[in-house]
Amino acid sequence: MTRSFVNIINEWDIVAARQLCREFAKELGFGIVDQARITTAVSELARNIFLYANQGIIIVEKIEKDGSVGLIIIAEDHGPGIGNLAKAMEDGYSTSGGLGAGLPGVKRLMDDFSIDSEVGKGTVIKTAKWLR
Amino acid sequence: MDFQESLLWKYKDILTKYLAVQSEQTLYLTQKLSKEILENHIPPEEVINLHKSVLNELIPEVPSEVLVSFDILLEIMMSYGLAYLEHQSLRYKQMELEMELEFGANMQKMLLGSAIPKYDYLDIGAISIPAKIMNGDYFHFDIDSDQELKVAIADVIGKGIPAALCMSMIKYAVDSLSYSKHNSPEVVLERLNRIVEKNVDLGIFITMFYGSYNPKQHVIQYASAGHEPGFFYNKKENSFVDLQAKGLLLGIDPHVTYPKFEISLEIGDMIILLSDGVTETRTEDGFLEREMIIDLLNKYMHLSAQEIVNNIYRDLSKIQHYQIRDDFTMIIMRRLV
């Protein structure tokens, strides 16, 4: 198992994405707290797809670099895109209602984070976590 | 031993003790440990996990349902952990902003700073304290080419950064207008009025009192653009009268003209200028009465002009529990010889 995915179409798919990534992390040897962190990040990304892009995909992949092992989550959609990325990555912006972790939260939960978004085309977020 | 290790050890110790005897002392130790945990930026989900594994170690026969129940707690605590990290990063950001404001305020102090001049014919005292970090009040002393002393006191309607930025512009306009002896007070206000009207957005207005003191005749000529009236103290009669002057605020109508007034000062007479931050001091029974300022002036009359303004500021800020609500500026000029 090096690569799996879940299509996000309805709210239950968020649960499927969580389940998939938690199992994936567990198998790679992540501890229970890191499993919870990865799952929370996936949950957030899947929920963003469900709420703002209607549909998209969550991919989880095993990665290796310089002898380290980890996983990467790719969240991809063809939704409206994010106009102001700086704002979306700002603390307190997406969480001002006190809900959710927002993209800064995802970034904090994981080790590496990158985002590409184009208005009218969609968004690709890649985020990785390494086994310590 | 790194913190994670010592935390595990301490947690195990505390939990062992508490399972044996539920004492307040152990809870106190826990409270102290929680501070260490926070200092070391350990997120709450990690603490839940620590508790779960220590519990399992201390009580191997603990029912699996109990252990599993911590998964729910851990999931809940994820959000608290994120909120905590966000709070920390926002606090850091706030500190950065405060530092930047501090730089701005220092820069403003430098830009607006006007030395309080010393003469043997006039005892001058002045104080200007911002309510927040930046000051929307301003005072200015200058000597023109005819050796007349020019004095200005101004107040931007509004507080904070916009008011402060606006004041910096006014300062340079006043500086360039003050030096010429041809610019009598009403002319200075008329020119400033046009500058403000042209350069400042709607919604920002400035009040200003501008005076020119002739040290040979001891006469002060002045004009006011809607500024809080000051006082004139007549020593012979030991009386205070309002420094009446009528005029529209700066920045409303570019064609407005200002009437000029004048007063002669005898030895011991005083001119007292203030901003509305002084008169709008809030007391427990509402706003301060102008009579109360007169009472304070009488109380400190025997002191130097600078000591009078310092003492009045101290007394009025004390009434407001040291949290003044508006920028506070006061100038006193007393004829000495």
Coordinates of N, CA and C in Angstrom, one line a residue, chain B residues 75 104 128 174 177 328:
Chain B
E75 N -9.5 13.4 20.6 CA -10.0 14.1 19.4 C -10.5 15.5 19.7
G104 N 6.6 54.0 15.8 CA 5.8 55.1 15.2 C 5.7 56.2 16.2
S128 N 2.0 67.6 27.1 CA 1.1 67.0 26.1 C 1.2 65.5 26.2
V174 N 2.6 74.6 10.1 CA 2.8 75.6 11.1 C 4.2 76.1 11.1
L177 N 4.8 78.5 8.4 CA 4.1 79.7 8.4 C 4.5 80.6 9.6
F328 N -4.2 64.8 26.2 CA -4.2 65.9 27.2 C -3.1 66.9 26.9

